[in-house]
CSV table of C-alpha atoms in Angstrom, one decimal:
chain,number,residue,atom,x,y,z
A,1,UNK,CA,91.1,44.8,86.8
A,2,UNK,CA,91.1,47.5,89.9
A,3,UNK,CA,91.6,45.9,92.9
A,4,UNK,CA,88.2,46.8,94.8
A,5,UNK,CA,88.8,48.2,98.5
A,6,UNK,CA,85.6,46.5,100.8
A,7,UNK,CA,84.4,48.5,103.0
A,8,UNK,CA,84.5,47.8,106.9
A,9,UNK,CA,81.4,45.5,108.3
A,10,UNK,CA,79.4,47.1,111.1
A,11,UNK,CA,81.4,44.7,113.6
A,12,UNK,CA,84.1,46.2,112.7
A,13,UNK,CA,84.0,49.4,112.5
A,14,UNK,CA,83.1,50.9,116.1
A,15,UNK,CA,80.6,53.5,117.5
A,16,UNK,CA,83.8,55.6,118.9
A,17,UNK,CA,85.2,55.5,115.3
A,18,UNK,CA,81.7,56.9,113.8
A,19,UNK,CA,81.4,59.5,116.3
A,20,UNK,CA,85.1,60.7,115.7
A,21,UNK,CA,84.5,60.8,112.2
A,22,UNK,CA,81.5,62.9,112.8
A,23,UNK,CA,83.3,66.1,114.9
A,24,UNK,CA,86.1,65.8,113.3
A,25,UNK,CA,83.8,66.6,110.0
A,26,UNK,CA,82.6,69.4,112.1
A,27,UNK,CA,85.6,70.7,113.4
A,28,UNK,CA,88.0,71.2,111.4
A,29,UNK,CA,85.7,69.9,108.7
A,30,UNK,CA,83.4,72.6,108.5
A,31,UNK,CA,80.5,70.5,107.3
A,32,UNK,CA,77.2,70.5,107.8
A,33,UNK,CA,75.1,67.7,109.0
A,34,UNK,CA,73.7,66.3,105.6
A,35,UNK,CA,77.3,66.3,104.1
A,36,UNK,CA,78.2,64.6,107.1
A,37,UNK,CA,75.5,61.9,106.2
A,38,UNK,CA,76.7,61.2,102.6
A,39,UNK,CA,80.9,60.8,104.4
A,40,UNK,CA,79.5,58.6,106.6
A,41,UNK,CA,77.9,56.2,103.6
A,42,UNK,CA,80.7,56.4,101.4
A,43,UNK,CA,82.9,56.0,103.7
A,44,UNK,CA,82.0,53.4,105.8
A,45,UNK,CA,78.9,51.9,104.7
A,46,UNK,CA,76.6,53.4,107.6
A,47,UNK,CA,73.7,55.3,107.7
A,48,UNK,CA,73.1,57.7,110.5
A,49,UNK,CA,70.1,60.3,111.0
A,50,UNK,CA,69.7,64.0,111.2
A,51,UNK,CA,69.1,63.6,114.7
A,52,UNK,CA,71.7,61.2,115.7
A,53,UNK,CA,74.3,63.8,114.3
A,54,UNK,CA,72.6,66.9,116.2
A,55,UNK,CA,72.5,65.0,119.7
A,56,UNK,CA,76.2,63.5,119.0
A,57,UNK,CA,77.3,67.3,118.4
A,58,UNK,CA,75.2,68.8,121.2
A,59,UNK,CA,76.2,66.5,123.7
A,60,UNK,CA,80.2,66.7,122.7
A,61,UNK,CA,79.6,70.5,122.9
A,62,UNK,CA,77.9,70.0,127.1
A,63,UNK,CA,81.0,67.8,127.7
A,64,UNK,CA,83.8,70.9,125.8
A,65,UNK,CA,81.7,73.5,128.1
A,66,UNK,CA,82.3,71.2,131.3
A,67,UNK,CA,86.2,71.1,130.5
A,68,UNK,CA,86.2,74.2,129.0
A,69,UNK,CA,85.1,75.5,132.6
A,70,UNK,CA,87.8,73.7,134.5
A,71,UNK,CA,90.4,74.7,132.5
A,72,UNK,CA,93.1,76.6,134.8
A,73,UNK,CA,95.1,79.7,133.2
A,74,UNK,CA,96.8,81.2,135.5
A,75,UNK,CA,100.0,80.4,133.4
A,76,UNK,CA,99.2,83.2,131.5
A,77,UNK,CA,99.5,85.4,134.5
A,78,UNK,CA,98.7,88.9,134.0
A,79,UNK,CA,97.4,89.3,130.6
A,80,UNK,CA,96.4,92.3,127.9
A,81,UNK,CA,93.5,90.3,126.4
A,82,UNK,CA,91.4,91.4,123.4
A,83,UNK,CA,87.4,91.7,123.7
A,84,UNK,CA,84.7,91.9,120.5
A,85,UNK,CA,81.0,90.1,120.1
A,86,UNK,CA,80.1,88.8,116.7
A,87,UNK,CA,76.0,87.6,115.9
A,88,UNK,CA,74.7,84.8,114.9
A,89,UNK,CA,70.7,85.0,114.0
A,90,UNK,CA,70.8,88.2,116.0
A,91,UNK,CA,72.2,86.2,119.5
A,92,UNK,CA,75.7,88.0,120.5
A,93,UNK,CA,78.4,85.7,121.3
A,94,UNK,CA,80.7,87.4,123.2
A,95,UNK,CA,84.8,86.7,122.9
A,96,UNK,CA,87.4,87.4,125.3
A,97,UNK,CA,91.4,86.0,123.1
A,98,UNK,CA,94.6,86.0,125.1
A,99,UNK,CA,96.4,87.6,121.6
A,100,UNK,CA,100.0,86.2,122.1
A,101,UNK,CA,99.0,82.7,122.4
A,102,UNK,CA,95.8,82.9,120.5
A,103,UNK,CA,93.7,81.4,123.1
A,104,UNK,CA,89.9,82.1,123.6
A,105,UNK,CA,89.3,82.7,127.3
A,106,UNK,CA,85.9,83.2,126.9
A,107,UNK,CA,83.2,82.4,124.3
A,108,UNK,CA,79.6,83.1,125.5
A,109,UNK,CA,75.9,83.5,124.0
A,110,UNK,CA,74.4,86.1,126.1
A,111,UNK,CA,71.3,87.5,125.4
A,112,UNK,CA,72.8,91.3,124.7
A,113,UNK,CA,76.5,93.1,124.9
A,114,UNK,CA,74.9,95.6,127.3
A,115,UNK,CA,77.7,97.4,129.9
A,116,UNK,CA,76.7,94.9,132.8
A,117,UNK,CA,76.8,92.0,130.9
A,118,UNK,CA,80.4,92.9,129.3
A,119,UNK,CA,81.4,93.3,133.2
A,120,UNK,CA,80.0,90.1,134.4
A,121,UNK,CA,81.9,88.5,131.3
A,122,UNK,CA,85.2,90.1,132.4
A,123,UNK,CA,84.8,88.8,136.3
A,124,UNK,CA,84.4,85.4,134.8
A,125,UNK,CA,86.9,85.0,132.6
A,126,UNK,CA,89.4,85.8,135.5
A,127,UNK,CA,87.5,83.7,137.8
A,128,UNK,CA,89.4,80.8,135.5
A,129,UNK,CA,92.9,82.2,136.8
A,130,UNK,CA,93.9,84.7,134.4
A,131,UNK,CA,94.5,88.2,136.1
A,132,UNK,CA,93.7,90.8,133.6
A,133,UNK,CA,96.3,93.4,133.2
A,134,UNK,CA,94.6,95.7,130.3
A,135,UNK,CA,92.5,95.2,127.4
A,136,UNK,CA,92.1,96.1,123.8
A,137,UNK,CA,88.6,97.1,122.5
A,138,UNK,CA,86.9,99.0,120.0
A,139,UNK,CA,85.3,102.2,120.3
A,140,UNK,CA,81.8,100.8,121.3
A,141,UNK,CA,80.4,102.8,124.6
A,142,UNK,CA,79.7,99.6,126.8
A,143,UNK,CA,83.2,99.1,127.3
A,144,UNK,CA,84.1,101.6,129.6
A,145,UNK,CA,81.0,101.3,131.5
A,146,UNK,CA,81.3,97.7,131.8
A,147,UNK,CA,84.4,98.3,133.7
A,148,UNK,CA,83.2,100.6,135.9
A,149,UNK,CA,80.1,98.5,137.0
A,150,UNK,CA,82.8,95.4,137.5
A,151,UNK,CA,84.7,97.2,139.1
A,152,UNK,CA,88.1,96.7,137.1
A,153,UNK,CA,90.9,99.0,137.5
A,154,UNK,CA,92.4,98.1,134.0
A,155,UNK,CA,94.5,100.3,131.4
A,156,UNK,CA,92.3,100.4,128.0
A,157,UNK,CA,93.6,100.4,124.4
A,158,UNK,CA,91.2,101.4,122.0
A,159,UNK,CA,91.9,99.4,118.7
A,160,UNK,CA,93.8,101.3,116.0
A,161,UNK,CA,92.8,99.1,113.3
A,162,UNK,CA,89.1,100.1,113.4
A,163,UNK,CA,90.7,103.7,114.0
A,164,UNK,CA,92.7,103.7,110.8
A,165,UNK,CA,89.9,102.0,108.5
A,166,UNK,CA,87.6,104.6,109.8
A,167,UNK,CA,89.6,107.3,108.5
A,168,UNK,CA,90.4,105.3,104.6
A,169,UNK,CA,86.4,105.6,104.6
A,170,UNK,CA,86.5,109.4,105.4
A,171,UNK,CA,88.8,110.2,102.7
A,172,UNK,CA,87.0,107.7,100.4
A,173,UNK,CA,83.6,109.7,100.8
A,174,UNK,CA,85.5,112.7,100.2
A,175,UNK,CA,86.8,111.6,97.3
A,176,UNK,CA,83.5,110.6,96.2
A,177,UNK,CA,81.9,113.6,96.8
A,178,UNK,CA,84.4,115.3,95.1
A,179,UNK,CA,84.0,113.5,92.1
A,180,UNK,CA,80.5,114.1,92.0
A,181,UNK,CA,80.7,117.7,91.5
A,182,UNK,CA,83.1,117.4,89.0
A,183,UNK,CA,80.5,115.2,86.7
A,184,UNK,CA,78.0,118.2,87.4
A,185,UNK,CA,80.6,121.0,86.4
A,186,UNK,CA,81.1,118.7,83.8
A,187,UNK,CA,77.2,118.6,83.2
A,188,UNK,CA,76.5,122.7,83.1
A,189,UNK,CA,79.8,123.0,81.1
A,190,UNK,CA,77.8,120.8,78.4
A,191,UNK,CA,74.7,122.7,79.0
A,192,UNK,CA,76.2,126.3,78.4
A,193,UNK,CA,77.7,125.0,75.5
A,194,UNK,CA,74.7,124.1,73.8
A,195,UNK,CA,73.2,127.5,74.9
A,196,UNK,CA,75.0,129.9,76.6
A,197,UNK,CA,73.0,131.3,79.7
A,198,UNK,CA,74.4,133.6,81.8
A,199,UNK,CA,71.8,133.3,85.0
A,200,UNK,CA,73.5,129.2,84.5
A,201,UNK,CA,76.6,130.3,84.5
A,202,UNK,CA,76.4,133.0,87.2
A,203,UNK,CA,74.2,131.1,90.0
A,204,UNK,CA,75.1,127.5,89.2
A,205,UNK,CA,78.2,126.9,87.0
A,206,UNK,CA,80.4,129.2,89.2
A,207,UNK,CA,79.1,128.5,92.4
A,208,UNK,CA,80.0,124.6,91.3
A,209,UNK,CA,83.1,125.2,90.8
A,210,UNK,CA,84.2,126.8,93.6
A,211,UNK,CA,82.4,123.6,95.7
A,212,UNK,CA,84.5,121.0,93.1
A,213,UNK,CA,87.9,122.9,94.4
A,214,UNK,CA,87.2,123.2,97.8
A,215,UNK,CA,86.2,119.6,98.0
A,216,UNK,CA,89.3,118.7,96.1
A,217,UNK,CA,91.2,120.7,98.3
A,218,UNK,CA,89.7,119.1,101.0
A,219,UNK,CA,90.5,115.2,100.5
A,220,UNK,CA,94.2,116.4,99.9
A,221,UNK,CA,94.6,118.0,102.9
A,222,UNK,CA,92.7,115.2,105.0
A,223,UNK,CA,94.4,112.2,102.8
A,224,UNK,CA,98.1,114.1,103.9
A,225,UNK,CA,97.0,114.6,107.3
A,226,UNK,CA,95.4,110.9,107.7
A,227,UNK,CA,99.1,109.7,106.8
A,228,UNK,CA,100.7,111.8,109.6
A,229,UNK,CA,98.1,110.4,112.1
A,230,UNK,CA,98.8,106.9,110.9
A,231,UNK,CA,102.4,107.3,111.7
A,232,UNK,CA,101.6,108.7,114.8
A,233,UNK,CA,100.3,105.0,115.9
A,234,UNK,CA,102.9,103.0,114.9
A,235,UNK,CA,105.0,101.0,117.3
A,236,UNK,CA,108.2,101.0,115.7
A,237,UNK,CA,109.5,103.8,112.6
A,238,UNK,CA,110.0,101.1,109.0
A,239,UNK,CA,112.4,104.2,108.2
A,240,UNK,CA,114.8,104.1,111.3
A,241,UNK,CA,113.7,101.1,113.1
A,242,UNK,CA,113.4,103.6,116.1
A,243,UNK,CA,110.5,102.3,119.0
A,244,UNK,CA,108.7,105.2,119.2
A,245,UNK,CA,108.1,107.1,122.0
A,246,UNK,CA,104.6,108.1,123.8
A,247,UNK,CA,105.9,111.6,123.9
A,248,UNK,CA,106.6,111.9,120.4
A,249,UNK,CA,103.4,109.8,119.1
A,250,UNK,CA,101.3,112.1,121.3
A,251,UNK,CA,102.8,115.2,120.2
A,252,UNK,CA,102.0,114.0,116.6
A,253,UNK,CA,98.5,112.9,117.2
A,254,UNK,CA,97.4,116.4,118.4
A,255,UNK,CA,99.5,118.3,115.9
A,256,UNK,CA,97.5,115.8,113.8
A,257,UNK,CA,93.5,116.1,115.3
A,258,UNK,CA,94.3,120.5,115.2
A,259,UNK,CA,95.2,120.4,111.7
A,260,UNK,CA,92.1,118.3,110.7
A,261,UNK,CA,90.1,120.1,113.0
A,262,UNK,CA,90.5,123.1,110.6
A,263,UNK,CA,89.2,121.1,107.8
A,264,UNK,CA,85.8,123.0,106.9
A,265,UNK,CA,83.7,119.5,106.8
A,266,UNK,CA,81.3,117.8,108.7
A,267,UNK,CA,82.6,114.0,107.5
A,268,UNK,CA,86.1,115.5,108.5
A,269,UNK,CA,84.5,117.0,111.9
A,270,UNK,CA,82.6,114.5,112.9
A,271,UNK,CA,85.4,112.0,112.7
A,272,UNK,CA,87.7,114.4,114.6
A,273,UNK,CA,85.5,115.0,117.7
A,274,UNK,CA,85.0,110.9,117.6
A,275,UNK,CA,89.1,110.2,117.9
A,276,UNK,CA,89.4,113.5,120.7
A,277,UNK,CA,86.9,111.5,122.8
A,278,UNK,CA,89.6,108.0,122.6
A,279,UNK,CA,92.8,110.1,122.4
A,280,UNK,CA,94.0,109.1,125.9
A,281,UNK,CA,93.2,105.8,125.0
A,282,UNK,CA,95.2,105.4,122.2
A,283,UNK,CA,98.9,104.9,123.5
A,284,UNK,CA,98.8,102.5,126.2
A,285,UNK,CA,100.4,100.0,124.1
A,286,UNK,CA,103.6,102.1,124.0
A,287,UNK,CA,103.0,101.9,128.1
A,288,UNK,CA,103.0,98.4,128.3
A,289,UNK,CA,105.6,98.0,125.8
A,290,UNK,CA,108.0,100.3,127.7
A,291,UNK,CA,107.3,98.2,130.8
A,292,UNK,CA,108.7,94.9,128.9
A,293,UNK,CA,111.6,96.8,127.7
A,294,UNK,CA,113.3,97.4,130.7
A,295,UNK,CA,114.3,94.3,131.8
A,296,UNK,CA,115.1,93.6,128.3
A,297,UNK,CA,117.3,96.5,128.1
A,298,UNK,CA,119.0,95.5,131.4
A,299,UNK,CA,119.7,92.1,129.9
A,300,UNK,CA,121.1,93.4,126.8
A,301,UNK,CA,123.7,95.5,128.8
A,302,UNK,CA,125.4,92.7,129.9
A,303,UNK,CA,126.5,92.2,126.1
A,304,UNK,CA,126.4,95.8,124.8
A,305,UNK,CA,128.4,98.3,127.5
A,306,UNK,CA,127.4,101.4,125.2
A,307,UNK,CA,123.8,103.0,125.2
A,308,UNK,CA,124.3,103.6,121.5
A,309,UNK,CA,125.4,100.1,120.7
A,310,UNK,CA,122.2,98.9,122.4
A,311,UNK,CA,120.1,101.3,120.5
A,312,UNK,CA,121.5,100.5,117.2
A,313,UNK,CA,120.6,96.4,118.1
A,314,UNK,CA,117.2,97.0,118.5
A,315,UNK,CA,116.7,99.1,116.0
A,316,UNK,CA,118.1,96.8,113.1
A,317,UNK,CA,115.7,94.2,115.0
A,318,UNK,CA,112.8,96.5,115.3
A,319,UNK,CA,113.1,97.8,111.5
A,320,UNK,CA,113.1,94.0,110.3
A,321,UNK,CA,110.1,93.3,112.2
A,322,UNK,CA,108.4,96.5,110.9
A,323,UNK,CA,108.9,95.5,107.5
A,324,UNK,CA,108.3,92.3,107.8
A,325,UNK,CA,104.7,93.5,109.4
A,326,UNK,CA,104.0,95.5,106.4
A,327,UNK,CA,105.1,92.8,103.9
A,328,UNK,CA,102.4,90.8,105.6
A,329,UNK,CA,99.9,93.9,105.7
A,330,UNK,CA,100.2,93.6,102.3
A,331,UNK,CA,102.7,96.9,101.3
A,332,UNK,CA,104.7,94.6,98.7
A,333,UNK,CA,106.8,98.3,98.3
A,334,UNK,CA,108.4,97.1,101.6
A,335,UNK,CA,109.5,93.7,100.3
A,336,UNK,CA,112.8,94.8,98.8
A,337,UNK,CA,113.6,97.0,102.1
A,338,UNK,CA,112.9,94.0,104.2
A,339,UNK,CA,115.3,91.6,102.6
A,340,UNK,CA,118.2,94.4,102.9
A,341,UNK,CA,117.6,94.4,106.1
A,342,UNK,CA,116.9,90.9,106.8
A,343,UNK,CA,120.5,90.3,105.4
A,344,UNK,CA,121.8,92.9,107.6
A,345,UNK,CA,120.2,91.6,110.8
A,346,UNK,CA,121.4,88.0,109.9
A,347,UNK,CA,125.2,89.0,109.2
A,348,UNK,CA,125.3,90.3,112.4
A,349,UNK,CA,123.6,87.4,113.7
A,350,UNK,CA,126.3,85.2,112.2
A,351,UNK,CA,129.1,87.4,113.7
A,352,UNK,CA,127.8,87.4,117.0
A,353,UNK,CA,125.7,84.0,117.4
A,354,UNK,CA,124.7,85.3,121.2
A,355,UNK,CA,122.6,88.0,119.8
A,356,UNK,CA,120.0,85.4,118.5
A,357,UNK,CA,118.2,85.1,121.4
A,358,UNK,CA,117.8,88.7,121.9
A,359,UNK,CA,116.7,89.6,118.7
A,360,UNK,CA,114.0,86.9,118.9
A,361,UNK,CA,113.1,88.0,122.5
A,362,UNK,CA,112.5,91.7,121.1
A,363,UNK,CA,110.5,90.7,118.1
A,364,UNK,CA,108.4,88.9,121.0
A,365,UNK,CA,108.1,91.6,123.1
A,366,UNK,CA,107.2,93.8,119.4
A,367,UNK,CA,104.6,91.2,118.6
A,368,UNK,CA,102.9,91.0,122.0
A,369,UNK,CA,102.8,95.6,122.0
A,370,UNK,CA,98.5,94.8,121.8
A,371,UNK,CA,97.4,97.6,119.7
A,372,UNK,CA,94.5,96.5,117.6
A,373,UNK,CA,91.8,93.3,118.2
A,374,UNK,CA,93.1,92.1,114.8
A,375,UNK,CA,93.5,88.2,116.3
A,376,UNK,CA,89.6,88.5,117.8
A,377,UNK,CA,88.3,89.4,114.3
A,378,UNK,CA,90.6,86.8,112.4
A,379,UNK,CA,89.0,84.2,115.7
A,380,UNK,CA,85.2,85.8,114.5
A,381,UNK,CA,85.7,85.4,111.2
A,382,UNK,CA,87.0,81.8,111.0
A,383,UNK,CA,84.1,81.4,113.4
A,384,UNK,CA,81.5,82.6,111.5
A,385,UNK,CA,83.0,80.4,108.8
A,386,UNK,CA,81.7,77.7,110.7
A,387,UNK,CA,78.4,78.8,112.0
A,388,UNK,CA,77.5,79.4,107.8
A,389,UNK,CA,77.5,75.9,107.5
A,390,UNK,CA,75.2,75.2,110.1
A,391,UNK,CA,72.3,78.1,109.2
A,392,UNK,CA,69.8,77.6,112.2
A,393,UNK,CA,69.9,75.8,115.9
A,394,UNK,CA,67.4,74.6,117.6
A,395,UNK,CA,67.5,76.9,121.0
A,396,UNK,CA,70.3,79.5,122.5
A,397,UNK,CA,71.7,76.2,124.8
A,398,UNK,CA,72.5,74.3,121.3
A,399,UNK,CA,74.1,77.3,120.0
A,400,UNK,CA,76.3,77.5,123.1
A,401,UNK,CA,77.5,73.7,122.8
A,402,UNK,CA,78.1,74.4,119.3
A,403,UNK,CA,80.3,77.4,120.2
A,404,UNK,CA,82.0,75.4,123.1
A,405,UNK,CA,83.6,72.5,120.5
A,406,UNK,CA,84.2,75.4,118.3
A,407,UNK,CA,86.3,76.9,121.5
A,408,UNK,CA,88.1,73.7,122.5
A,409,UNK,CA,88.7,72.7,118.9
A,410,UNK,CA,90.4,76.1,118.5
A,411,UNK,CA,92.5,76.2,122.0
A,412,UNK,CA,93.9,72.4,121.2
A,413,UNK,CA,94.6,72.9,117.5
A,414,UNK,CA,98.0,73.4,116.4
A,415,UNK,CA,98.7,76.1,114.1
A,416,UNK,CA,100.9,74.8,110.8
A,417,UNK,CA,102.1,78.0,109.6
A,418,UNK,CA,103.0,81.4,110.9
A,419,UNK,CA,104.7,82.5,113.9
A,420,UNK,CA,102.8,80.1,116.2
A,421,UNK,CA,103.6,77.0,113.9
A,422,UNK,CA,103.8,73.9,115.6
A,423,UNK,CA,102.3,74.9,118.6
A,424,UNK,CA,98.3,74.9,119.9
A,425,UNK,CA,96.8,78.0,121.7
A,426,UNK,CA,96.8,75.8,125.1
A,427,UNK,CA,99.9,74.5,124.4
A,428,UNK,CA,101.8,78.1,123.9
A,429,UNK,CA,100.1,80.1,126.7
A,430,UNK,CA,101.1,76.4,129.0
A,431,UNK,CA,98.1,75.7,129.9
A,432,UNK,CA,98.2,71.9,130.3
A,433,UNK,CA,94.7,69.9,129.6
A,434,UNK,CA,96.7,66.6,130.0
A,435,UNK,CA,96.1,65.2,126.2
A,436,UNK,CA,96.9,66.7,122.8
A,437,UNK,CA,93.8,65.5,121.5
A,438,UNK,CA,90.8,66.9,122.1
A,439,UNK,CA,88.5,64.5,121.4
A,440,UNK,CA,89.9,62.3,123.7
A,441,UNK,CA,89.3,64.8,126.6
A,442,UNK,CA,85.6,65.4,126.0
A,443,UNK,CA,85.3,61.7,125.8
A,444,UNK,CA,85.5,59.9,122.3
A,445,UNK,CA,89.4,58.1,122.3
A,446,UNK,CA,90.6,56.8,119.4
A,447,UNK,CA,90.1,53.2,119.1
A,448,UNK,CA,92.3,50.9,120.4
């Protein structure tokens, strides 16, 4: 017969063991309380109430928000960090996420995301230690304010991501107006030839027409111009692997916004006036990426005595990470192109084993070239993932101890994949809490 396992007796099993069980159920667990209920049964044999779950969790999260609050990170020096809000049951939580190391500097519930709140949030997250050399925001019109009434003197980079997926919805809704006057040519065309009318074919059929061609004509020219204004935002050309210049990108941006501009639509126009009011906005990463450069470029001259045999390094770097950035946007077209070039880059590699640390140092320096808030809305939506399962809280204070364990939990995990595998936010930005676990430092050790 099956050997039956017994389950631990209540002298046994300890109250620190229970409570571990129970936030680590929550975080990384995910679970709700009454889930939490049934582990705890099948598990160990114990029953514990809805409200002996919610005051565990609530005071774990007042102990995360009183380390959370002495947590030191000035190691991160000066810092580009990332700024968004996300709702819960109509509360903003605002987010401030270091984006190299992944690590949430701030995570508030506020009672708005006006100008003077976004300020005050600013001023506190560097009253931690951080100095904040720039940011990377959307296109919302608090921002700027919020700067001015805190009085930050910081470089802005509006987020290209929101940018670009604005402009796929443009030519979508073209499309889709183009479309529809094409099923109502296709409509009269029926019409007339059940009966031939020639006030139909005069005042509607011909006037349809000319709208289904100039709409068509329309989404071509703004889906070939939305192209040339994505490649004006890249960082580095996937053709070349040349690190593109401000000049250049600029020069292409406006050629870009006239051409549009031309475009007899208001969709078109409307979007245009929208990206002239953020077009000095939109290239500070190259700034701050040509700042990193030149000491890399000084430190690559001591193995490369040649401007041209230091170009042609980075660029065989730069071009593998461009690919390799695409493959992982999803362009699988890319993937053969990558692994050409990935064989390149490691032959040379294998020639010249001093290189290695220079090509991982640029793909560093690539990586950190902030253009988009894409790590603050990967941080929302794996929050949000977490805040499903919990529906409803009690008060905004609850809420905010919920959101501090979420914030710890994050900071001390460590990642076990991707480019920051093996390593926790904390731990990569060198920020030391003293422990690995954080359970341990909001006060539930393991067991001895």
């Amino acid at each position: 017969p099956p050997k039956v396992r017994s389950l631990p007796t209540p002298d046994k099993l300890s109250e620190q063991r229970l409570q571990r069980t129970v936030l680590t159920a929550a975080f990384p667990g995910k679970m709700a309380i009454r889930p939490m209920q049934e582990v705890l049964g099948e598990a160990f044999g114990q029953s514990r109430s809805i409200g002996w779950i919610s005051e565990l969790l609530s005071e774990a999260g007042e102990c995360a928000g009183q380390v959370l609050a002495q947590v030191d990170t000035s190691p991160l020096g000066p810092a580009i960090v990332l700024r968004d809000e996300t709702f819960f049951q109509n509360q903003p939580l605002l987010l401030v996420v270091e984006p190299v190391s992944a690590s949430i500097l701030f995570a508030q519930v506020l009672p708005d995301r006006q100008a003077d709140t976004w300020g005050l949030a600013l001023l506190m997250t560097q009253d931690q230690g951080v100095t904040l050399a720039g940011v990377v925001e959307d296109m919302a019109s608090m921002y700027d304010k919020s700067l001015v009434q805190a009085e930050l003197d910081l470089a802005v980079q509006k987020d290209v991501w929101h940018l670009e997926r604005e402009g796929k919805q443009v030519k979508q809704d073209l499309e889709r107006m183009a479309l529809r006057a094409t099923r109502k040519v296709a409509q009269l065309e029926k019409q007339l030839l059940k009966q031939w009318d020639d006030t139909l074919f005069a005042e509607h059929y011909i006037p349809t027409v000319a709208k289904e061609n100039r709409l068509y004509e329309q989404h071509d020219q703004f889906s070939c111009w939305l192209e040339h204004l994505c490649d004006a935002l890249e960082v580095v050309d996937w053709r070349s692997g040349e690190i593109r210049d401000r000049a250049i990108n600029e020069w292409l941006l406006v050629e870009t916004l006239t051409a549009m501009a031309e475009i007899d639509h208001p969709r078109v126009q409307k979007w245009v006036k929208s990206l002239r009011r953020h077009q000095k906005q939109l290239f500070t990463y190259l700034d701050w990426l040509a700042a990193s450069l030149q000491p890399y470029e000084a430190e690559l001259a001591l193995y490369l005595d040649t401007p041209e045999e230091r170009n042609q390094f980075m660029r065989r770097v730069a071009r593998c990470w461009r690919l390799g950035q695409g493959v992982i946007n999803g362009h699988k077209g890319l993937r053969s192109l990558l692994e050409l070039a990935q064989q390149d880059l490691e032959a040379l590699l294998a020639s010249a084993p001093q290189f290695s640390p220079l090509a991982n140092l640029l793909i560093e320096l690539l990586d950190a070239a902030a253009r988009t808030s894409s790590m603050i809305e990967n941080i929302n939506g794996l929050l949000k993932q977490f805040l499903h399962n919990r529906r409803a809280f009690r008060n905004s204070e609850t809420l905010q101890n919920y959101l501090n364990l979420f914030t710890l939990w994050h900071n001390m995990r460590v990642f076990a994949r991707g480019k920051r595998q093996g390593m926790s936010p904390y731990q990569r930005a060198g920020i030391d809490v003293g422990t690995d676990d954080w359970l341990s430092l909001i006060g539930y050790p393991e067991a001895a």
